[in-house]
Each structure stands twice: as C-alpha cells, then as structure tokens.
Short mmCIF file of C-alpha atoms in Angstrom, two decimals:
data_model
loop_
_atom_site.label_atom_id
_atom_site.label_comp_id
_atom_site.label_asym_id
_atom_site.label_seq_id
_atom_site.Cartn_x
_atom_site.Cartn_y
_atom_site.Cartn_z
CA MET A 1 12.16 -23.12 10.35
CA THR A 2 14.28 -21.08 12.20
CA THR A 3 14.89 -17.42 11.58
CA ALA A 4 18.49 -15.86 10.97
CA THR A 5 19.68 -13.49 13.58
CA ALA A 6 20.56 -10.02 12.18
CA THR A 7 24.08 -8.98 12.72
CA ARG A 8 25.49 -5.34 13.30
CA THR A 9 26.60 -3.03 11.29
CA PRO A 10 30.25 -1.85 12.23
CA ALA A 11 30.68 2.04 12.24
CA PRO A 12 32.25 3.41 9.06
CA THR A 13 35.05 4.93 9.16
CA GLY A 14 36.53 8.52 7.69
CA SER A 15 34.04 11.48 8.88
CA VAL A 16 31.31 9.15 9.77
CA ALA A 17 33.47 7.56 12.68
CA GLY A 18 34.17 10.62 13.64
CA GLY A 19 30.01 11.84 14.55
CA ASN A 20 28.67 12.74 11.68
CA ALA A 21 25.70 10.96 11.09
CA LEU A 22 24.07 12.87 7.52
CA ALA A 23 26.65 12.46 5.68
CA GLY A 24 26.33 11.54 1.60
CA THR A 25 23.17 12.70 2.69
CA GLY A 26 22.68 14.71 -0.64
CA THR A 27 23.97 11.70 -2.77
CA LEU A 28 21.14 9.83 -1.84
CA ILE A 29 18.61 12.47 -2.38
CA ARG A 30 19.79 12.32 -5.36
CA PHE A 31 20.49 8.93 -6.56
CA ASN A 32 16.70 8.81 -4.83
CA LEU A 33 15.16 10.87 -7.25
CA ARG A 34 16.82 9.61 -9.59
CA ARG A 35 15.15 5.88 -9.35
CA ASP A 36 12.04 7.65 -9.01
CA ARG A 37 12.18 9.93 -12.22
CA VAL A 38 9.17 7.92 -13.31
CA ARG A 39 7.70 6.86 -10.60
CA LEU A 40 6.82 9.82 -8.92
CA PRO A 41 6.00 12.25 -12.08
CA VAL A 42 3.22 9.73 -12.98
CA TRP A 43 1.75 10.43 -8.81
CA ILE A 44 2.49 13.62 -9.13
CA VAL A 45 0.88 14.57 -12.60
CA ALA A 46 -2.23 11.90 -11.87
CA LEU A 47 -3.25 14.03 -8.28
CA LEU A 48 -2.91 17.00 -9.99
CA LEU A 49 -5.10 16.43 -12.95
CA GLY A 50 -7.01 14.72 -10.73
CA THR A 51 -7.71 17.49 -9.57
CA LEU A 52 -8.18 19.98 -11.30
CA GLY A 53 -10.68 17.92 -13.28
CA THR A 54 -12.94 17.49 -10.33
CA ALA A 55 -12.50 21.41 -9.24
CA ASN A 56 -13.67 22.37 -13.76
CA ASN A 57 -16.81 19.49 -12.79
CA TYR A 58 -17.63 21.49 -9.79
CA LYS A 59 -17.12 24.54 -12.03
CA THR A 60 -20.33 23.04 -14.32
CA LEU A 61 -22.36 21.31 -12.16
CA TYR A 62 -22.43 23.87 -9.75
CA SER A 63 -22.09 27.13 -11.26
CA ASP A 64 -26.13 28.01 -10.42
CA PRO A 65 -27.17 28.88 -6.37
CA ALA A 66 -30.60 26.50 -6.78
CA ASP A 67 -27.11 23.06 -7.34
CA ARG A 68 -25.52 24.29 -4.44
CA ALA A 69 -28.74 25.22 -2.19
CA SER A 70 -29.79 21.16 -3.08
CA LEU A 71 -26.32 20.00 -3.02
CA ILE A 72 -25.81 22.02 1.02
CA LYS A 73 -29.38 19.69 1.56
CA THR A 74 -28.09 16.11 1.40
CA MET A 75 -24.64 17.11 2.32
CA ASP A 76 -25.82 18.74 5.07
CA SER A 77 -26.99 14.82 7.00
CA PRO A 78 -24.70 12.24 8.66
CA GLY A 79 -24.58 9.88 5.92
CA GLY A 80 -23.15 13.06 3.40
CA LEU A 81 -20.99 14.17 6.09
CA ALA A 82 -19.39 11.06 7.67
CA MET A 83 -18.37 10.93 3.72
CA SER A 84 -16.93 14.70 3.04
CA GLY A 85 -16.04 16.54 5.99
CA PRO A 86 -17.00 18.76 8.62
CA PRO A 87 -20.48 21.01 8.40
CA HIS A 88 -18.70 24.57 8.35
CA TYR A 89 -18.22 23.89 4.85
CA VAL A 90 -21.69 24.32 3.89
CA SER A 91 -22.42 27.91 5.55
CA ASP A 92 -20.76 29.25 2.04
CA TYR A 93 -20.74 26.31 -0.29
CA ASN A 94 -19.43 27.98 -3.41
CA VAL A 95 -17.07 25.79 -5.51
CA GLY A 96 -14.28 26.35 -3.51
CA ALA A 97 -15.58 25.20 -0.71
CA ILE A 98 -17.20 22.31 -2.06
CA LEU A 99 -13.98 21.16 -3.59
CA GLY A 100 -12.43 20.92 -0.20
CA HIS A 101 -15.57 19.30 1.63
CA GLN A 102 -15.89 16.61 -0.59
CA MET A 103 -12.73 15.98 -2.30
CA LEU A 104 -9.39 17.48 0.81
CA GLY A 105 -9.96 14.44 2.56
CA PHE A 106 -10.22 11.68 -0.06
CA THR A 107 -7.11 13.21 -1.70
CA ALA A 108 -5.27 13.81 1.07
CA VAL A 109 -5.27 9.86 1.56
CA MET A 110 -3.50 8.79 -1.40
CA VAL A 111 -1.54 11.97 -0.89
CA ALA A 112 -0.52 10.27 2.32
CA LEU A 113 -0.63 6.96 0.61
CA MET A 114 2.09 8.42 -1.68
CA SER A 115 4.28 9.82 1.21
CA VAL A 116 4.08 6.15 2.96
CA LEU A 117 5.82 4.07 -0.22
CA ILE A 118 8.60 7.19 -0.61
CA ILE A 119 9.67 6.29 2.81
CA THR A 120 9.08 2.48 2.51
CA ARG A 121 10.48 1.73 -0.68
CA HIS A 122 14.04 4.31 0.34
CA THR A 123 14.94 2.10 3.72
CA ARG A 124 12.74 -0.98 4.55
CA THR A 125 13.22 -2.64 0.65
CA GLU A 126 16.89 -0.97 0.84
CA GLU A 127 18.29 -3.38 4.04
CA GLU A 128 15.30 -6.11 2.83
CA THR A 129 16.97 -6.64 0.11
CA GLY A 130 20.93 -6.09 0.95
CA ARG A 131 22.00 -3.06 -0.66
CA ALA A 132 21.14 -0.64 2.61
CA GLU A 133 24.30 -2.39 4.25
CA LEU A 134 26.61 -2.18 0.96
CA VAL A 135 25.51 2.12 1.13
CA ARG A 136 27.02 2.61 3.79
CA SER A 137 29.73 0.33 3.96
CA THR A 138 30.90 3.24 2.23
CA VAL A 139 31.28 7.03 4.16
CA VAL A 140 27.46 7.28 4.63
CA GLY A 141 25.71 8.01 8.25
CA ARG A 142 23.54 5.97 10.30
CA HIS A 143 21.05 9.06 9.64
CA ALA A 144 21.11 9.56 6.44
CA GLN A 145 19.46 6.86 3.91
CA LEU A 146 16.27 8.11 6.30
CA THR A 147 16.85 11.75 6.48
CA ALA A 148 17.46 11.26 1.82
CA ALA A 149 14.22 9.30 2.12
CA LEU A 150 12.80 12.47 4.49
CA THR A 151 13.41 14.70 1.91
CA VAL A 152 12.30 13.31 -1.11
CA ALA A 153 8.75 12.74 1.15
CA VAL A 154 9.33 16.62 1.61
CA ILE A 155 9.61 18.09 -1.80
CA VAL A 156 7.46 15.42 -3.29
CA ASN A 157 4.64 16.49 -1.47
CA LEU A 158 5.74 20.61 -2.02
CA VAL A 159 6.37 19.83 -5.44
CA LEU A 160 2.76 18.44 -5.56
CA ALA A 161 0.60 21.29 -2.66
CA LEU A 162 2.72 24.41 -5.52
CA LEU A 163 0.88 22.91 -8.95
CA MET A 164 -2.12 22.31 -6.63
CA ALA A 165 -2.51 25.75 -5.70
CA PHE A 166 -0.82 27.85 -9.12
CA GLY A 167 -3.18 26.00 -10.97
CA LEU A 168 -6.73 25.78 -9.82
CA ALA A 169 -5.62 29.64 -8.91
CA GLY A 170 -5.75 30.05 -12.52
CA ALA A 171 -8.29 28.23 -13.15
CA GLY A 172 -10.59 31.73 -12.96
CA THR A 173 -13.16 29.71 -11.10
CA ASP A 174 -15.79 31.41 -9.07
CA GLY A 175 -15.08 30.97 -5.04
CA ILE A 176 -11.60 29.73 -5.72
CA ASP A 177 -8.86 32.63 -4.94
CA THR A 178 -5.09 32.81 -4.85
CA SER A 179 -4.73 32.03 -1.57
CA GLY A 180 -7.44 29.34 -1.01
CA SER A 181 -5.31 27.40 -3.26
CA LEU A 182 -2.54 27.84 -1.10
CA LEU A 183 -3.86 26.35 1.98
CA TYR A 184 -5.33 24.00 -0.88
CA GLY A 185 -2.17 22.35 -1.69
CA PHE A 186 -0.09 22.97 1.03
CA ALA A 187 -2.75 20.58 3.61
CA HIS A 188 -2.29 18.19 1.37
CA ALA A 189 1.37 18.62 1.55
CA ALA A 190 1.02 18.70 5.26
CA VAL A 191 -1.00 15.11 5.65
CA GLY A 192 1.00 13.95 3.20
CA ILE A 193 4.31 14.58 5.23
CA VAL A 194 2.21 13.37 8.86
CA PHE A 195 2.17 10.19 7.25
CA ALA A 196 5.50 10.50 6.20
CA ALA A 197 6.93 11.12 9.34
CA VAL A 198 4.47 7.73 10.73
CA ALA A 199 5.85 5.19 8.55
CA MET A 200 9.52 5.96 9.67
CA ILE A 201 8.09 4.92 12.14
CA THR A 202 6.67 1.71 11.00
CA VAL A 203 10.07 0.52 9.06
CA GLN A 204 11.50 0.32 12.37
CA PHE A 205 9.70 -2.51 13.72
CA THR A 206 9.64 -4.77 11.42
CA ALA A 207 12.17 -6.34 8.98
CA HIS A 208 9.74 -6.46 5.98
CA SER A 209 8.20 -3.60 3.98
CA ARG A 210 5.72 -4.68 3.83
CA GLY A 211 4.48 -4.72 6.53
CA ALA A 212 5.72 -1.70 7.63
CA SER A 213 3.73 -0.42 4.75
CA GLY A 214 1.05 -2.34 6.35
CA MET A 215 1.45 -0.28 10.10
CA ALA A 216 1.57 2.76 8.23
CA LEU A 217 -1.75 2.22 6.38
CA ALA A 218 -3.29 0.80 9.05
CA VAL A 219 -3.10 4.12 10.98
CA LEU A 220 -4.39 5.63 7.99
CA GLY A 221 -7.64 3.73 8.18
CA VAL A 222 -7.66 4.96 11.80
CA ALA A 223 -6.82 8.45 10.57
CA TYR A 224 -9.68 8.62 8.36
CA VAL A 225 -12.56 6.05 10.25
CA LEU A 226 -12.02 9.01 12.96
CA ARG A 227 -12.44 11.29 10.17
CA ALA A 228 -15.27 9.71 9.70
CA ALA A 229 -16.73 9.25 12.53
CA GLY A 230 -16.73 12.69 13.76
CA ASP A 231 -17.54 14.67 11.37
CA PRO A 232 -21.70 14.55 11.43
CA SER A 233 -21.63 14.91 15.65
CA SER A 234 -22.07 18.48 16.25
CA SER A 235 -17.86 18.57 17.99
CA GLY A 236 -15.93 16.87 15.28
CA ALA A 237 -14.39 15.38 19.32
CA LEU A 238 -13.15 12.64 17.33
CA SER A 239 -12.47 14.82 14.34
CA TRP A 240 -9.09 16.33 16.11
CA LEU A 241 -7.73 13.19 17.03
CA SER A 242 -6.93 12.48 12.76
CA PRO A 243 -4.20 14.56 11.22
CA ILE A 244 -6.98 14.25 8.00
CA GLY A 245 -9.82 15.97 10.54
CA TRP A 246 -6.68 18.76 10.93
CA ALA A 247 -6.57 19.48 7.10
CA GLN A 248 -10.50 19.83 6.65
CA ARG A 249 -10.86 22.09 9.55
CA THR A 250 -8.06 24.37 7.92
CA TYR A 251 -12.05 25.42 5.61
CA VAL A 252 -10.23 26.43 3.01
CA TYR A 253 -11.48 28.56 0.16
CA VAL A 254 -14.72 29.37 3.33
CA ASP A 255 -11.84 30.66 6.46
CA ASN A 256 -8.80 30.14 5.44
CA ARG A 257 -7.14 28.75 8.30
CA TRP A 258 -3.72 27.72 8.56
CA TRP A 259 -2.97 27.76 11.92
CA PRO A 260 -4.22 23.73 12.06
CA LEU A 261 -1.91 22.64 9.69
CA LEU A 262 0.39 23.66 13.21
CA LEU A 263 -0.81 20.11 14.46
CA CYS A 264 0.07 18.50 11.38
CA LEU A 265 3.93 20.40 11.53
CA ALA A 266 4.28 19.42 15.20
CA LEU A 267 3.07 15.61 14.40
CA ALA A 268 5.30 15.29 11.78
CA VAL A 269 8.41 16.32 13.96
CA ALA A 270 7.90 14.64 16.97
CA CYS A 271 6.93 10.57 14.73
CA ALA A 272 10.54 11.66 12.42
CA ALA A 273 12.54 11.92 15.75
CA ALA A 274 10.68 8.57 17.08
CA GLY A 275 11.68 7.58 13.61
CA PHE A 276 15.60 8.39 14.26
CA VAL A 277 15.16 7.62 17.73
CA LEU A 278 14.00 4.23 17.31
CA SER A 279 16.02 3.60 14.30
CA THR A 280 19.32 3.59 16.78
CA ARG A 281 18.18 0.73 18.78
CA ARG A 282 18.14 -1.92 16.23
CA ASP A 283 20.77 -3.89 13.41
CA VAL A 284 20.73 -3.30 9.97
CA GLY A 285 18.33 -5.09 8.46
CA ALA A 286 16.14 -6.14 11.31
CA GLY A 287 13.52 -5.20 13.05
CA LEU A 288 12.73 -3.42 16.39
CA ARG A 289 9.76 -6.01 17.16
CA ALA A 290 12.18 -9.45 17.20
CA ALA A 291 10.81 -12.17 14.88
CA ARG A 292 9.45 -15.47 15.69
CA LEU A 293 11.19 -18.39 16.04
CA GLY A 294 9.48 -20.94 13.38
CA SER A 295 9.64 -25.09 13.59
CA PRO A 296 12.32 -26.84 14.01
CA GLU A 297 11.08 -28.46 10.94
CA ALA A 298 8.43 -27.34 7.71
CA SER A 299 5.32 -28.25 7.72
CA GLU A 300 3.80 -30.66 5.52
CA SER A 301 2.49 -27.75 3.95
CA LEU A 302 5.37 -25.36 3.05
CA SER A 303 6.94 -28.33 1.36
CA ARG A 304 4.71 -27.85 -1.90
CA PRO A 305 4.93 -24.79 -4.14
CA PHE A 306 0.86 -23.90 -2.90
CA GLY A 307 1.38 -23.71 1.15
CA PHE A 308 4.47 -22.27 0.85
CA ALA A 309 3.63 -19.02 -1.81
CA LEU A 310 0.35 -18.93 0.92
CA ARG A 311 2.69 -18.88 3.61
CA LEU A 312 4.44 -15.91 1.80
CA HIS A 313 1.10 -13.59 1.33
CA ARG A 314 -0.84 -14.96 4.12
CA SER A 315 -0.35 -11.56 5.43
CA THR A 316 -1.50 -9.26 2.85
CA LEU A 317 -4.18 -11.31 2.06
CA ALA A 318 -5.33 -11.03 5.46
CA GLY A 319 -5.27 -7.47 5.67
CA PHE A 320 -7.25 -7.29 2.42
CA ALA A 321 -10.07 -9.22 3.69
CA ILE A 322 -10.34 -7.45 6.84
CA GLY A 323 -10.07 -4.06 5.39
CA LEU A 324 -13.01 -4.73 2.22
CA PHE A 325 -15.06 -6.84 4.79
CA LEU A 326 -14.92 -3.16 7.09
CA MET A 327 -15.62 -1.17 4.10
CA SER A 328 -18.69 -2.78 2.41
CA ALA A 329 -20.27 -3.26 6.06
CA MET A 330 -19.84 0.87 6.15
CA TYR A 331 -21.80 1.59 3.19
CA GLY A 332 -24.35 -1.08 3.39
CA SER A 333 -25.13 0.18 6.43
CA ILE A 334 -26.16 3.70 4.56
CA LEU A 335 -27.73 1.77 1.83
CA GLY A 336 -31.36 2.17 3.74
CA ASN A 337 -30.84 5.80 3.48
CA ALA A 338 -29.52 5.83 -0.32
CA GLU A 339 -32.34 7.49 -1.21
CA GLU A 340 -31.89 10.59 1.36
CA THR A 341 -29.14 11.08 0.50
CA LEU A 342 -28.10 11.24 -3.06
CA LYS A 343 -31.88 12.95 -4.74
CA ASN A 344 -30.13 15.56 -4.55
CA ILE A 345 -26.43 14.81 -5.63
CA ASP A 346 -26.82 15.55 -9.85
CA PRO A 347 -23.71 13.98 -10.83
CA ILE A 348 -24.40 10.78 -8.56
CA GLN A 349 -27.82 10.66 -9.69
CA GLU A 350 -27.42 10.72 -13.45
CA ALA A 351 -25.14 7.95 -12.97
CA LEU A 352 -27.50 5.79 -10.94
CA GLU A 353 -30.31 6.07 -13.15
CA GLU A 354 -27.43 4.94 -16.09
CA ILE A 355 -26.64 2.25 -14.61
CA GLY A 356 -30.70 1.26 -13.81
CA GLY A 357 -31.92 -0.82 -11.11
CA ALA A 358 -35.13 -1.43 -9.00
CA SER A 359 -34.70 0.17 -6.32
CA MET A 360 -31.96 3.05 -5.25
CA ALA A 361 -30.58 0.80 -2.74
CA GLU A 362 -29.78 -1.92 -6.11
CA SER A 363 -28.42 1.05 -7.59
CA PHE A 364 -26.24 2.44 -5.10
CA ALA A 365 -24.63 -0.95 -4.20
CA SER A 366 -23.91 -1.65 -8.03
CA MET A 367 -21.85 1.92 -8.39
CA ILE A 368 -20.07 0.72 -4.92
CA MET A 369 -19.27 -3.13 -5.73
CA VAL A 370 -17.25 -1.29 -8.18
CA ILE A 371 -15.02 0.55 -5.96
CA ILE A 372 -14.68 -2.67 -4.12
CA ALA A 373 -14.07 -4.79 -6.97
CA LEU A 374 -11.41 -2.66 -7.61
CA VAL A 375 -9.96 -3.04 -3.80
CA ALA A 376 -9.48 -6.72 -5.07
CA GLY A 377 -8.01 -5.24 -8.21
CA VAL A 378 -5.14 -4.21 -5.62
CA TYR A 379 -4.24 -7.63 -3.81
CA VAL A 380 -4.83 -9.25 -6.94
CA VAL A 381 -1.67 -7.13 -8.56
CA MET A 382 0.01 -7.08 -5.22
CA ALA A 383 -0.59 -10.89 -4.77
CA SER A 384 0.22 -11.96 -8.99
CA LEU A 385 3.75 -9.88 -8.23
CA ARG A 386 4.93 -11.15 -5.95
CA PRO A 387 7.45 -13.59 -8.11
CA ARG A 388 9.14 -10.74 -9.41
CA ALA A 389 10.06 -9.19 -5.91
CA GLU A 390 11.15 -12.30 -5.60
CA GLU A 391 12.72 -13.06 -8.49
CA ASN A 392 14.72 -9.42 -7.42
CA ALA A 393 15.86 -9.53 -4.76
CA GLY A 394 17.96 -13.07 -6.02
CA ARG A 395 14.63 -15.58 -3.57
CA ALA A 396 13.79 -17.48 -6.94
CA GLU A 397 17.11 -19.31 -7.92
CA PRO A 398 17.81 -21.28 -5.13
CA LEU A 399 14.18 -22.61 -5.22
CA LEU A 400 14.79 -23.50 -8.88
CA ALA A 401 17.01 -24.42 -8.95
CA THR A 402 15.72 -28.13 -7.02
CA GLY A 403 13.47 -29.74 -8.15
CA LEU A 404 10.07 -27.38 -8.24
CA SER A 405 9.39 -26.16 -12.20
CA ARG A 406 8.96 -22.93 -12.86
CA ARG A 407 5.11 -23.39 -14.06
CA SER A 408 4.21 -24.87 -10.03
CA TRP A 409 6.33 -21.46 -8.76
CA VAL A 410 4.59 -18.76 -10.34
CA GLY A 411 1.61 -20.64 -11.16
CA SER A 412 1.34 -21.73 -6.51
CA HIS A 413 1.55 -17.50 -6.49
CA LEU A 414 -1.25 -16.98 -9.29
CA VAL A 415 -3.53 -19.83 -7.87
CA VAL A 416 -2.85 -17.73 -4.43
CA ALA A 417 -3.58 -14.05 -6.32
CA MET A 418 -6.41 -15.93 -7.90
CA THR A 419 -8.53 -17.42 -5.25
CA GLY A 420 -7.45 -15.20 -2.65
CA GLY A 421 -9.05 -11.95 -4.29
CA THR A 422 -12.39 -13.69 -4.75
CA ALA A 423 -12.00 -15.05 -1.54
CA VAL A 424 -12.21 -11.58 -0.75
CA LEU A 425 -14.71 -10.26 -2.60
CA LEU A 426 -16.85 -12.85 -0.99
CA LEU A 427 -16.29 -12.11 1.63
CA SER A 428 -16.93 -7.81 1.00
CA GLY A 429 -20.43 -9.22 -0.34
CA ILE A 430 -20.90 -10.95 2.88
CA GLY A 431 -20.48 -7.67 4.84
CA LEU A 432 -22.41 -5.63 2.12
CA GLY A 433 -24.92 -7.94 2.08
CA LEU A 434 -25.44 -7.98 6.31
CA ALA A 435 -25.20 -4.24 6.38
CA GLY A 436 -27.14 -3.58 3.76
CA ALA A 437 -30.25 -6.12 4.15
CA ALA A 438 -30.31 -5.47 7.32
CA SER A 439 -30.04 -1.08 6.72
CA ALA A 440 -32.73 -1.85 4.11
CA SER A 441 -34.85 -3.98 5.51
CA ASP A 442 -34.61 -6.06 3.05
CA GLY A 443 -33.95 -9.65 3.75
CA SER A 444 -33.01 -10.75 0.26
CA LEU A 445 -30.93 -8.64 -0.53
CA PHE A 446 -27.99 -11.06 0.91
CA LEU A 447 -27.71 -13.35 -1.81
CA LYS A 448 -28.07 -10.44 -4.75
CA LEU A 449 -25.27 -8.54 -3.13
CA VAL A 450 -23.17 -11.21 -2.16
CA GLY A 451 -23.30 -12.57 -6.28
CA ALA A 452 -23.14 -9.27 -7.71
CA ALA A 453 -18.67 -9.40 -5.21
CA LEU A 454 -18.50 -12.53 -7.20
CA ALA A 455 -19.41 -11.27 -10.80
CA TYR A 456 -16.41 -9.22 -11.05
CA ALA A 457 -13.93 -13.42 -9.78
CA PRO A 458 -13.35 -13.08 -13.98
CA ALA A 459 -12.28 -9.27 -13.96
CA LEU A 460 -9.81 -10.61 -11.34
CA TRP A 461 -8.75 -12.85 -13.05
CA VAL A 462 -8.08 -11.51 -15.89
CA THR A 463 -5.73 -8.95 -14.06
CA ALA A 464 -3.82 -11.69 -12.63
CA GLY A 465 -3.29 -12.71 -16.30
CA ILE A 466 -2.40 -9.00 -17.97
CA ALA A 467 0.13 -8.64 -14.41
CA VAL A 468 2.09 -12.04 -15.37
CA VAL A 469 2.03 -12.33 -18.85
CA LEU A 470 4.06 -8.55 -17.79
CA PHE A 471 6.21 -10.22 -15.60
CA GLY A 472 6.79 -13.44 -18.34
CA TRP A 473 7.52 -11.71 -20.91
CA PHE A 474 8.49 -7.65 -20.25
CA PRO A 475 9.92 -8.13 -16.71
CA ARG A 476 10.86 -4.63 -16.21
CA ALA A 477 7.79 -3.51 -17.21
CA SER A 478 5.40 -5.41 -14.73
CA ALA A 479 4.84 -2.11 -12.69
CA ALA A 480 2.43 -1.07 -15.87
CA ALA A 481 0.10 -3.63 -14.27
CA TRP A 482 -1.06 -1.28 -11.33
CA ILE A 483 -2.73 0.33 -15.11
CA VAL A 484 -5.17 -2.13 -14.99
CA PRO A 485 -7.17 -0.50 -11.22
CA VAL A 486 -5.58 2.78 -10.96
CA TYR A 487 -8.01 2.37 -15.29
CA GLY A 488 -10.99 0.48 -14.30
CA PHE A 489 -11.01 3.29 -11.08
CA VAL A 490 -10.97 6.20 -13.78
CA VAL A 491 -13.46 5.06 -16.12
CA GLY A 492 -15.05 3.20 -14.03
CA TYR A 493 -16.45 4.91 -11.79
CA LEU A 494 -15.12 8.47 -11.85
CA GLY A 495 -16.00 8.19 -15.41
CA GLU A 496 -19.67 7.76 -13.89
CA LEU A 497 -20.54 10.32 -12.29
CA LEU A 498 -17.73 12.53 -14.81
CA GLN A 499 -20.10 11.16 -17.46
CA PHE A 500 -17.41 9.61 -20.07
CA PRO A 501 -18.02 7.89 -22.76
CA ASP A 502 -19.22 4.15 -22.98
CA TRP A 503 -15.90 3.22 -24.71
CA LEU A 504 -13.50 3.81 -22.31
CA ASN A 505 -15.12 1.62 -19.44
CA LEU A 506 -14.68 -1.25 -22.29
CA VAL A 507 -11.04 -1.38 -22.55
CA SER A 508 -11.09 -2.71 -18.96
CA PRO A 509 -11.66 -5.65 -17.62
CA PHE A 510 -14.20 -4.29 -14.99
CA GLY A 511 -16.31 -2.37 -17.67
CA HIS A 512 -17.86 -6.22 -19.10
CA VAL A 513 -19.05 -7.63 -15.95
CA PRO A 514 -23.12 -6.82 -15.84
CA GLN A 515 -23.49 -4.08 -12.59
CA LEU A 516 -25.34 -6.43 -10.21
CA PRO A 517 -27.94 -6.76 -8.24
CA ALA A 518 -28.96 -3.80 -10.53
CA ALA A 519 -28.19 -4.91 -13.88
CA GLU A 520 -29.93 -8.40 -15.01
CA MET A 521 -27.12 -11.34 -15.18
CA GLU A 522 -25.24 -11.78 -18.74
CA TRP A 523 -22.85 -14.93 -18.48
CA THR A 524 -21.44 -14.27 -22.03
CA PRO A 525 -19.66 -11.63 -20.85
CA MET A 526 -18.28 -14.03 -17.87
CA ALA A 527 -17.12 -16.84 -20.35
CA VAL A 528 -15.35 -14.68 -22.54
CA LEU A 529 -13.63 -13.13 -19.09
CA THR A 530 -12.27 -16.85 -18.35
CA LEU A 531 -11.22 -17.38 -20.86
CA VAL A 532 -9.35 -14.47 -21.86
CA ALA A 533 -8.00 -14.66 -18.27
CA ALA A 534 -6.86 -18.76 -18.70
CA GLY A 535 -5.38 -17.63 -22.33
CA LEU A 536 -3.15 -14.64 -20.29
CA VAL A 537 -2.30 -16.92 -17.68
CA TRP A 538 -0.66 -19.89 -20.05
CA LEU A 539 1.30 -17.21 -22.29
CA GLY A 540 2.34 -15.74 -18.94
CA LEU A 541 3.22 -18.53 -17.94
CA GLU A 542 5.06 -19.58 -21.20
CA GLY A 543 7.24 -16.46 -21.18
CA PHE A 544 8.40 -17.19 -17.86
CA ARG A 545 9.62 -20.98 -19.03
CA ARG A 546 11.35 -19.34 -22.09
CA ARG A 547 12.83 -16.20 -20.85
CA ASP A 548 16.37 -16.10 -18.29
CA LEU A 549 16.11 -15.36 -14.59
CA GLU A 550 16.54 -11.67 -13.35
CA THR A 551 18.75 -10.97 -10.10
CA LYS A 552 19.62 -7.51 -8.48
#
C-alpha cells in the first residue's frame, strides 16, 4: 500500500510574497472564533460551572475547622498528595487552599486538553482535509494559520481565567480572596497556553490530526504523572519538571506566588517558537516524520471491511488500551490502603457507604470502575464517529461507489468500536485486578475486578448505538454523542460525591450497570442494555441507508 507524496505549495502572490508571513491573521482569527462559536462556550461554561460548583460544595462540607483538620490527616499522606498536590497547601487549609490543592491539577488537565484540541482543529485538521491549501493560495501568510490558532487558544484561556477569577471572588467564601482568585484563574490559563504551544510542535511531526493530538496528550499524561510522582516526596523534584507542578506551586490561596507562572510563560514561548520554525521545514499537508511506505499490495485483511476499519482505528485503540491499563494499575496499587487514605474524607465516605460492599477496597474499586468505564466510553464515541469524519473528508464516497454496502461500511467501524471498547475494559480490569489483588493481599479480587470491568460493556454498546443513530439520522448533530460520557461522568462520579438525586444517574446507560464488586450482579439491566444497544445500532444503520452522503 503506497503513500502519496505531498507537493509543495507555491508561494502566494502579493504582500505575502513580499515577506508578510502573518498576512490574513486577523481574518482567520475571526473565522476560527465563528466556527467554534458553540464549541468554545460549551468548554468555558462547563469548566467554569464545575469550578464554582466544587468551590461551593467545599464551602458547605469544610466550613468547620474540625472538618478541615480531619481532612488534613488524610490528604497529608503519600496517597492523598499523589491524588491532589504538594503538601504545603495543608499548612493553611482554608476552603481556598482545599480548592487549589485538590482541584487545580485536575482542572488544569481539562484546560490543557481544550487547548490541544483548539490547535489541532485549526491547523492539522485543516491541512488534512485540504482546506489549508485553498486558504493559503490566497493572500495569507505562511504563519497566519498557526498564529491564528494560537491566538484563539490564548483568548479562550484568558477569558476562562477571568471568569474563574471573578466567579470565585464574588462567591464570598472564607479563604477565597480576589488576588488568590486571579492567580487561580491565570494558573489554569498558563497550563492551557503551554500545552497549546506543545500542540504547535506536535502538529508539525505527523500528517494526521489524531496523531498530533495523541502526541500532545501523551506529553500531558507524562506531565501529570511527574506531578503525581513528585508531590509526595520531600523535595518534589519530579514535580518541578511538569507545568502542572509549576501551576500548583503558586500555592494559590496560601502564599499566592506568581513567579512559577513565568516558567509556564517561558516554556510556552519556547515551544511556540519551535513550532513556527518547524512549520517552515515541511510541506503543506505533510509532516516532518516521513510516512512509512506500505506494501506494494494490500494484505488480505485490508480487502475486508472489518480489517480496513481496524487498520484505521488501531493507533487510537492501542493508545487507550495502554493508557487505561496503566491508570487502572495505578489506582489498583492504592486499594490496599483505601480505608486509611479515605477514612477522613466525608464526601467520599458517604459515597462509598451508598455503594456498599464487603470492604472499603471493594467499594472504592466500584467507584474507580465508573471512571475507567467512562474513559473507555470516550474511545467508543471517537471510534463510532469515525465514519462521520470519513464522510466529511470525502473518503466514504469512493468506497461506497464500489460493491461495499453502506451497512457493511458503518457496521465494520461499529464492530471495532464495540469490541475494542470491550477489550479496553478487559485490559483495565486486568490492570486493576493485578495491582489491587497485590496491594490488598487478596487474590480473589482479581476475578472480581475483571468481572466488574466487563459489566460495563453493554453500557459502552449503548453509547455506540446512540452515536450511530445521530450519525445515521442527524449527521450534523453527531457531536452530541459526546454528551453520553460527559453526562455519565458528571452524574455517575461527581454526582456520588455531590449527592445528586439518584434519578439523574438513571438517565445515563452507565447508571444501570451494577456497581461490582461492591454490589450483587443483576442480569436483567445487562440484558436490557444489550437489547437497547442492538435496537439503536439497527436504527442508526437504517438511517444511514436512507440518507444522502454529505461531503465538504
């Protein structure tokens, strides 16, 4: 299977030929903001409401000094610090310090994810679809698109920072002042801008937007792991290698140190400069990493729909499988100390009591399994919506012009999504089971945790079914499938901690899965979810069979 060679775009005429590499940047900024007029406000509102809601919850839970003192005993431990942040926060554990200690690192990861997706969407995706070459054939400078994407990312991060700052400062919570709130907001913006700049580098290396996003998110994962590994140590040396660690070492609402953000600014400038330099060393549509030449003849598997679909999905599937296996093993390693680590955290204790279970380890594992299943749900949505990306890029039409039926084409992607999601769950259960059984010195936990992971497979199948229904009948609304894992996380995990009404959780397919190993196995909801998934898949395939293809 050979790979086409990218052609070099001729230099544009006019002022660009005269050396104005930023010509047209302002127009592209306005265009990008218009394209994302729904996407970006959703990100901002979700992050803002999550922050304000959590701050209000902490205000209620930890208003009493005795409650905060009890929390300090739990958080000032290796496990607590690895899950939250550096130990200096507990020296003055007011509500603001609790927010900075426990939420800054987590929310910063989400802001970084948003920033990475902004950069890849407005740079590499534009090149991959061929739109960038058309834009650059006009009077647009070579660096205009990259500059416009970075500018949009910076604007969004600064808007989010200011909204966070004013929202927290106006809440009137003890320990949350105006100066600390400004620092809290800009700490998030600093991390977001750093990873926007990191994405500016990764988009230069590969010709595919998924690969560019994957590399940037891998750097984000390493940064988070360095932070988690470094915070429990006395020196915290590893944390100083992570931008997330720098943001947390502002010690917001405790010392309010602004200078660590200068490290973020310096790294962002260096990465952005490298991104601009590297962009001049490649052709439009190509990557710095040369595409590997394929075989002159396609393999037997690529001549079949499933084999071809698996080839398209294999990198994403492998990334999720490895990432979730490692994450599960990390959580499993603390199961043996779950009771000691969590005994003084009242919200988690109440949530675990609600779940039930023979031991604290089983109850905590049931809560963690929800997170693992929802991350697997993210993969399922990505894989189920791949046909939509193929349709938009114009690659579906040539395939369907052959003897390949529409059902077979979409069905092959769905089979990969559903079986791949189940395989990811299985590997996650193995990772959690091996580490958990070793940590708790209880060999029986292994099979229990593997079974608990696989119990979420029908919920993943329903998620895939919802995605294909949207793709089949309402293709322009396909992105709404992301609501399923996001809603599941809000009500299934945060809802347990924030004590949402039970009926909200039942709206999510993940809310009908028995929370093994703490709960007893119930086969009826599993069977119903499987039947619902089958019905949704049939309905989605029927919708796609009836509608016209949409190409851009």
